[in-house]
Amino acid sequence: MASVPVYAKPFGVSDAQRLLWRAGFGPKPGDARALAAKGLDGAVDSLLNPPAYVATGPAPTDRGFPIAPADAAGHDHLWWLDRMVRGNQPLIERMTLIWHDWFATSQQKVASQSLMLNQNQTFRTGALGSFQALLLSLTKDPAMLLWLDGVKNTNRAPNENYGREMMELFTLGWSNGYTETDVREQARSLTGWRVNARSSVTPANFIFDTRVHDDGTKTVFGHSGDYDWQAACTLCIQHPNHPAYFVQKLWSYFVPTPPAAATQAGLVALYTNGYKIAPVVRAILRHPDLYQGARMVKQPVVYTAGLMRALGRPVDGNIWTNLDTQSGQRLFWPPDVSGWDMTRWLDTATFRARWFVAASALASVPVDAAAPSKPSALLARATHLFGDQPLSAKTRHALLSFAAAALKAASPATVEGAVRQLVAVSPDLLTA
């Protein structure tokens, strides 16, 4: 079996910080040092096998009242953001976010926060298990059946939406080993699901009805049979082009540059031994490219959650839904079935929103009236506030120059507040 390279340098605090940002939502005070003490393997395995879920700190509120995630607008976003901020299972929650983008489904069409929350739990339950089992679960998921018209796909009028996206986005990649005939035949295989319109739209009312399923012979990828929705999933998973697509796409959520050929071969070998997610994630999180490669721009909700974790800031209002939306990412509302464009997180509009994310997070941390008057001391205090994450020499020089000039015209306390804000929106904290 091909092997996957492993990061061989000493696993230090800065490595632990990057791991917590890439595989979670950044460190709370003391987290990075504690994780570094475990060593690389211990750190990764602790994320893969977390303790039972516990949320620490004040429960989420809006206008002083408990949130209603299944009912109130924006509260679904607050509910999930709170899990990112207060929870003790960062990798599970990060994988849930990955699957939400991979199988992008939007409240815009589903029009049921309850169904979207149910789907979210399906992502969480299957976060690190079998990808084949996850695909099966999503294929019959009520929110997905509404989103990609599975409930409109019948033997009399086949609908190709889900069958196409199952191949194009979920398992194979665009035009990667399938034809338009395969799309049409997959649509026939996937017929049979409907929702009982006479009742409220709840999961129990989504049923498989053999009367609207096409039980004839279909030919998919050159194979013929009386395929149903389960067989449709199996055919995609067993397609020879699926493993490479899976590992490349999963890799891209953790590392911004493509894997080397040898790394990809090793990851494919791991994956094809049971189509399990966890071994592939473990190999990626131990790979040198994660620690030594290029930095990644943090997703808006990752950035927001990370600041709140570092500062001990609770989720306390729809301001966080609004700011993350302006930053380019509202949870449960991806822009389309292909998810968010991970390469376009920052522009002049979304940076402005991140500025206010930082300002809102910092508003809960009072500035010391007895702040020091030396630029280096002010910068040290500001970086310590965010977990002592390293700053580049260029960033340090710019911030020290700013502080020195500002101290000539403003009080140390005023300058400290400004330096905190600038550290929070620096390239070093917008990326990891």
XYZ file of C-alpha atoms in Angstrom:
432
model
C 0.000 0.000 0.000
C 1.291 3.470 -0.881
C 2.261 5.495 2.168
C 1.366 9.081 3.044
C 4.161 11.406 4.266
C 4.045 12.458 7.919
C 5.223 15.760 9.416
C 8.531 14.898 11.044
C 9.550 18.149 12.749
C 8.889 18.735 16.465
C 5.204 19.491 16.956
C 5.167 22.902 18.633
C 2.610 25.445 19.769
C 2.472 27.190 16.383
C 1.797 23.830 14.725
C -0.974 23.146 17.219
C -2.465 26.559 16.486
C -2.569 25.851 12.769
C -4.066 22.409 13.390
C -6.799 23.896 15.575
C -7.635 26.472 12.896
C -7.616 23.998 10.000
C -9.390 21.180 11.851
C -11.546 23.298 14.138
C -12.242 26.924 14.982
C -9.056 28.097 16.578
C -7.771 27.708 20.137
C -9.279 28.880 23.369
C -6.703 30.190 25.878
C -4.295 27.380 26.698
C -5.613 24.974 24.046
C -2.641 25.164 21.685
C -0.067 24.585 24.400
C -2.034 21.632 25.787
C -2.413 20.130 22.324
C 1.271 20.586 21.490
C 2.176 18.640 24.628
C 0.417 15.582 23.152
C 2.715 15.433 20.142
C 1.477 15.203 16.547
C -0.149 11.777 16.749
C -1.675 12.424 20.150
C -3.015 15.802 19.036
C -4.616 14.468 15.855
C -6.068 11.413 17.563
C -7.551 13.549 20.339
C -9.429 15.555 17.707
C -10.585 12.420 15.914
C -11.803 10.823 19.159
C -13.216 13.645 21.303
C -15.025 13.210 24.618
C -18.801 13.383 24.852
C -20.150 16.737 23.728
C -20.076 19.474 26.349
C -20.704 23.187 25.821
C -18.879 25.494 28.233
C -20.039 29.043 28.915
C -23.251 31.054 28.579
C -25.915 29.570 26.305
C -26.743 31.534 23.123
C -29.288 34.334 23.325
C -30.894 36.982 21.144
C -32.071 40.210 22.780
C -31.600 38.528 26.136
C -33.859 35.554 25.381
C -32.995 31.932 24.528
C -32.758 31.275 20.817
C -35.303 29.275 18.787
C -33.201 27.649 16.026
C -36.076 25.802 14.357
C -38.322 28.842 14.184
C -36.758 32.307 14.429
C -34.947 33.771 11.414
C -31.179 33.670 11.872
C -31.327 31.544 15.015
C -30.293 28.420 13.111
C -27.036 30.213 12.303
C -26.643 31.274 15.952
C -27.267 27.716 17.140
C -24.521 26.250 14.976
C -22.113 29.123 15.617
C -22.596 28.483 19.324
C -21.557 24.837 18.889
C -18.406 26.056 17.183
C -17.688 28.541 19.964
C -18.567 26.577 23.109
C -18.280 22.948 22.052
C -15.463 20.516 22.813
C -15.603 18.566 19.520
C -13.951 20.976 17.048
C -13.076 18.447 14.348
C -16.554 16.896 14.388
C -18.054 20.357 13.985
C -15.561 21.308 11.271
C -16.358 18.121 9.354
C -20.052 18.962 9.695
C -19.273 22.300 8.060
C -17.342 20.543 5.300
C -20.249 18.210 4.525
C -22.649 21.162 4.556
C -20.549 22.690 1.757
C -19.981 19.359 -0.040
C -23.697 18.491 -0.077
C -24.730 22.146 -0.189
C -28.428 22.505 0.650
C -30.141 25.840 1.239
C -32.972 27.043 3.385
C -33.848 29.347 0.488
C -35.664 26.469 -1.240
C -36.159 23.953 1.560
C -38.042 26.586 3.580
C -37.872 24.596 6.813
C -35.281 25.344 9.475
C -36.327 22.145 11.209
C -35.493 19.988 8.171
C -32.210 21.828 7.706
C -31.280 21.208 11.334
C -32.111 17.528 10.908
C -29.814 17.361 7.902
C -27.127 19.134 9.922
C -27.331 16.400 12.532
C -26.988 13.787 9.794
C -23.727 15.453 8.746
C -22.559 15.470 12.353
C -23.471 11.842 13.026
C -21.676 10.656 9.895
C -18.867 13.194 10.060
C -16.001 10.698 10.254
C -17.697 7.429 9.408
C -18.339 5.772 6.052
C -18.726 8.081 3.058
C -20.950 5.497 1.406
C -23.247 5.523 4.448
C -23.237 9.336 4.431
C -24.186 9.419 0.737
C -27.030 6.982 1.374
C -28.277 9.099 4.270
C -28.155 12.299 2.211
C -29.893 10.706 -0.773
C -33.005 10.082 1.315
C -32.649 13.176 3.502
C -35.874 15.271 3.436
C -34.079 18.596 3.011
C -32.068 17.182 0.096
C -35.189 15.607 -1.434
C -36.762 19.074 -1.498
C -33.598 20.931 -2.519
C -32.765 18.780 -5.568
C -36.327 17.767 -6.422
C -36.131 14.135 -5.355
C -39.798 14.274 -4.389
C -40.613 15.318 -7.978
C -38.671 12.440 -9.532
C -41.184 9.809 -10.668
C -41.402 6.974 -13.155
C -43.717 9.090 -15.285
C -41.585 12.255 -15.154
C -37.948 11.593 -14.169
C -36.144 14.603 -12.695
C -32.380 14.628 -13.249
C -31.331 17.194 -10.631
C -30.125 14.918 -7.855
C -28.772 12.216 -10.160
C -26.645 14.807 -11.951
C -25.292 16.459 -8.810
C -24.641 13.075 -7.186
C -22.080 12.504 -9.917
C -20.942 16.023 -10.801
C -20.452 17.391 -7.277
C -20.771 14.654 -4.675
C -18.846 11.633 -5.993
C -17.044 12.027 -9.344
C -16.550 15.612 -10.497
C -17.720 17.402 -13.607
C -17.746 15.147 -16.709
C -15.406 12.711 -14.946
C -16.428 9.289 -16.198
C -20.148 9.673 -16.778
C -22.364 10.635 -19.701
C -25.710 12.329 -20.167
C -27.174 8.856 -20.619
C -25.810 7.915 -17.183
C -27.505 10.998 -15.732
C -30.856 10.038 -17.221
C -30.545 6.422 -16.114
C -29.515 7.463 -12.584
C -32.598 9.668 -12.414
C -34.729 6.606 -13.172
C -32.946 4.642 -10.429
C -33.623 7.412 -7.915
C -37.388 7.592 -8.509
C -39.837 6.704 -5.746
C -39.507 9.341 -3.050
C -42.426 11.616 -2.314
C -43.778 13.782 0.484
C -47.291 13.403 1.807
C -48.596 16.879 0.988
C -51.722 16.335 3.046
C -49.690 16.513 6.248
C -47.134 18.921 7.644
C -43.681 18.663 6.083
C -41.873 16.599 8.704
C -39.323 13.800 8.185
C -41.969 11.140 8.836
C -43.943 12.365 5.827
C -41.153 11.675 3.336
C -41.745 8.141 2.112
C -40.557 5.761 -0.583
C -43.533 4.806 -2.734
C -42.974 1.836 -5.055
C -45.871 3.034 -7.205
C -43.804 5.980 -8.475
C -40.489 4.097 -8.698
C -39.231 2.986 -12.093
C -38.503 -0.723 -11.625
C -37.283 -1.294 -15.161
C -33.737 -2.102 -16.232
C -31.297 0.828 -16.229
C -27.805 1.014 -17.682
C -25.367 3.149 -15.666
C -21.604 3.315 -16.271
C -22.006 0.410 -18.671
C -23.657 -1.856 -16.101
C -27.313 -2.906 -16.349
C -29.779 -3.868 -13.639
C -33.000 -3.047 -11.857
C -31.272 -0.303 -9.871
C -32.938 1.641 -7.056
C -31.730 4.658 -5.043
C -29.385 2.555 -2.907
C -27.820 0.912 -5.944
C -27.398 4.349 -7.520
C -25.237 5.394 -4.568
C -23.204 2.184 -4.651
C -22.506 2.540 -8.365
C -21.052 6.027 -7.798
C -18.943 4.969 -4.830
C -17.561 1.972 -6.747
C -16.810 4.003 -9.876
C -13.040 3.876 -10.516
C -12.835 7.690 -10.667
C -14.519 8.261 -7.300
C -11.614 7.648 -4.857
C -9.275 10.199 -6.450
C -12.040 12.798 -6.615
C -12.961 12.169 -2.981
C -9.446 12.546 -1.590
C -8.660 15.607 -3.731
C -11.818 17.377 -2.651
C -11.452 16.458 1.013
C -7.782 17.508 0.949
C -8.763 20.937 -0.435
C -10.709 21.779 2.730
C -7.537 21.434 4.813
C -4.660 22.330 2.452
C -4.856 25.031 -0.271
C -2.407 23.389 -2.696
C -3.052 20.063 -4.512
C -1.520 16.895 -3.068
C 1.552 15.416 -4.718
C 0.968 12.292 -6.799
C 2.493 10.013 -4.160
C 0.383 11.589 -1.412
C -2.766 11.204 -3.480
C -1.983 7.566 -4.171
C -1.501 6.923 -0.469
C -4.752 8.659 0.445
C -6.638 6.734 -2.246
C -5.270 3.465 -0.864
C -6.460 4.408 2.609
C -9.885 5.406 1.356
C -10.604 2.414 -0.842
C -10.103 0.157 2.156
C -13.728 0.528 3.236
C -14.538 4.070 2.006
C -13.997 5.406 5.530
C -13.511 9.108 6.146
C -11.513 9.122 9.390
C -8.328 7.421 8.089
C -8.086 9.929 5.244
C -8.636 12.887 7.569
C -6.033 11.525 9.979
C -3.474 11.234 7.191
C -4.181 14.766 5.972
C -3.868 16.204 9.487
C -0.471 14.502 9.897
C 0.846 15.599 6.505
C 3.784 18.045 6.209
C 1.878 20.232 3.735
C -0.651 21.172 6.392
C 2.073 22.607 8.635
C 4.674 23.838 6.138
C 2.556 24.838 3.158
C 0.747 28.017 2.165
C -1.695 29.710 4.494
C -5.463 29.544 3.974
C -7.999 32.343 4.331
C -10.347 31.443 7.166
C -13.983 30.959 6.264
C -16.137 33.763 7.727
C -17.802 31.578 10.366
C -14.452 30.022 11.266
C -12.967 33.490 11.719
C -15.929 34.649 13.814
C -16.016 31.555 15.987
C -12.255 31.711 16.491
C -12.288 35.299 17.726
C -15.152 34.516 20.081
C -13.379 31.425 21.420
C -10.162 33.379 22.029
C -11.967 36.249 23.755
C -14.557 34.219 25.668
C -17.330 36.060 23.825
C -20.763 34.371 23.899
C -23.199 34.190 21.012
C -25.593 36.926 22.019
C -27.711 38.136 19.138
C -28.547 38.083 15.454
C -25.743 40.569 14.910
C -23.530 37.503 14.369
C -25.850 36.100 11.718
C -25.904 39.472 9.983
C -22.143 40.018 10.145
C -21.312 36.525 8.887
C -23.824 36.984 6.073
C -22.142 40.259 5.105
C -18.793 38.447 5.320
C -20.055 36.004 2.692
C -21.259 32.988 4.659
C -24.635 32.444 6.230
C -24.976 28.931 7.576
C -27.800 26.891 6.024
C -27.844 29.339 3.061
C -25.009 28.342 0.667
C -25.214 30.279 -2.621
C -26.006 27.244 -4.782
C -25.616 23.469 -4.989
C -21.853 23.784 -5.531
C -21.425 25.448 -2.136
C -19.238 28.420 -1.290
C -16.271 29.437 -3.419
C -13.422 28.866 -0.977
C -11.029 30.920 -3.117
C -13.007 34.173 -2.926
C -13.594 34.856 0.751
C -12.039 38.334 0.828
C -12.873 41.437 -1.157
C -13.495 45.078 -0.248
C -17.057 44.372 0.900
C -16.426 41.218 2.922
C -13.298 42.653 4.546
C -15.408 45.532 5.843
C -17.768 43.002 7.421
C -14.852 41.181 9.057
C -13.700 44.504 10.487
C -17.029 44.775 12.283
C -16.893 41.109 13.341
C -13.606 41.900 15.079
C -14.933 45.143 16.570
C -18.045 43.402 17.902
C -16.027 40.578 19.413
C -13.601 43.010 21.047
C -16.417 45.146 22.438
C -16.759 42.680 25.320
C -13.096 43.100 26.361
C -12.489 46.404 28.170
C -9.305 48.335 27.411
C -7.021 48.848 30.385
C -6.909 52.526 31.341
C -3.354 51.918 32.568
C -2.144 50.557 29.236
C 1.634 50.681 28.706
C 3.137 53.462 26.617
C 5.665 51.370 24.685
C 4.621 50.133 21.214
C 6.217 46.712 21.767
C 4.330 46.233 25.044
C 1.021 47.250 23.474
C 1.545 44.833 20.602
C 2.539 42.019 22.952
C -0.646 42.531 24.975
C -2.776 42.598 21.829
C -1.294 39.402 20.388
C -1.603 37.668 23.768
C -5.309 38.496 23.757
C -5.660 36.346 20.635
C -3.605 33.419 21.881
C -0.124 34.662 20.966
C -0.503 33.593 17.366
C 2.696 34.483 15.498
C 2.753 37.617 13.366
C 4.965 37.997 10.309
C 7.867 40.423 10.456
C 6.048 42.671 7.981
C 2.898 42.774 10.104
C 4.858 43.405 13.304
C 6.760 46.263 11.690
C 3.561 47.879 10.409
C 1.799 47.592 13.778
C 4.774 48.851 15.776
C 5.130 51.819 13.410
C 1.435 52.592 13.763
C 1.546 52.365 17.553
C 4.595 54.615 17.780
C 2.976 57.282 15.611
C -0.415 57.002 17.342
C 1.069 57.353 20.834
C 2.181 60.858 19.895
C -1.430 61.958 19.511
C -3.547 59.623 21.655
C -3.537 57.942 25.045
C -2.027 54.479 25.469
C -5.500 53.074 26.196
C -6.867 54.459 22.930
C -3.890 53.147 21.005
C -4.196 49.730 22.641
C -7.789 49.482 21.450
C -6.719 50.348 17.922
C -3.819 47.888 17.964
C -6.135 45.109 19.135
C -8.460 45.810 16.225
C -5.609 45.879 13.721
C -4.166 42.613 15.019
C -7.604 41.000 14.700
C -7.914 41.964 11.024
C -4.272 41.457 10.103
C -3.381 38.998 7.336
C -1.952 36.745 10.033
C -5.305 36.344 11.813
C -7.444 36.323 8.664
C -5.417 33.292 7.523
C -4.024 30.169 9.132
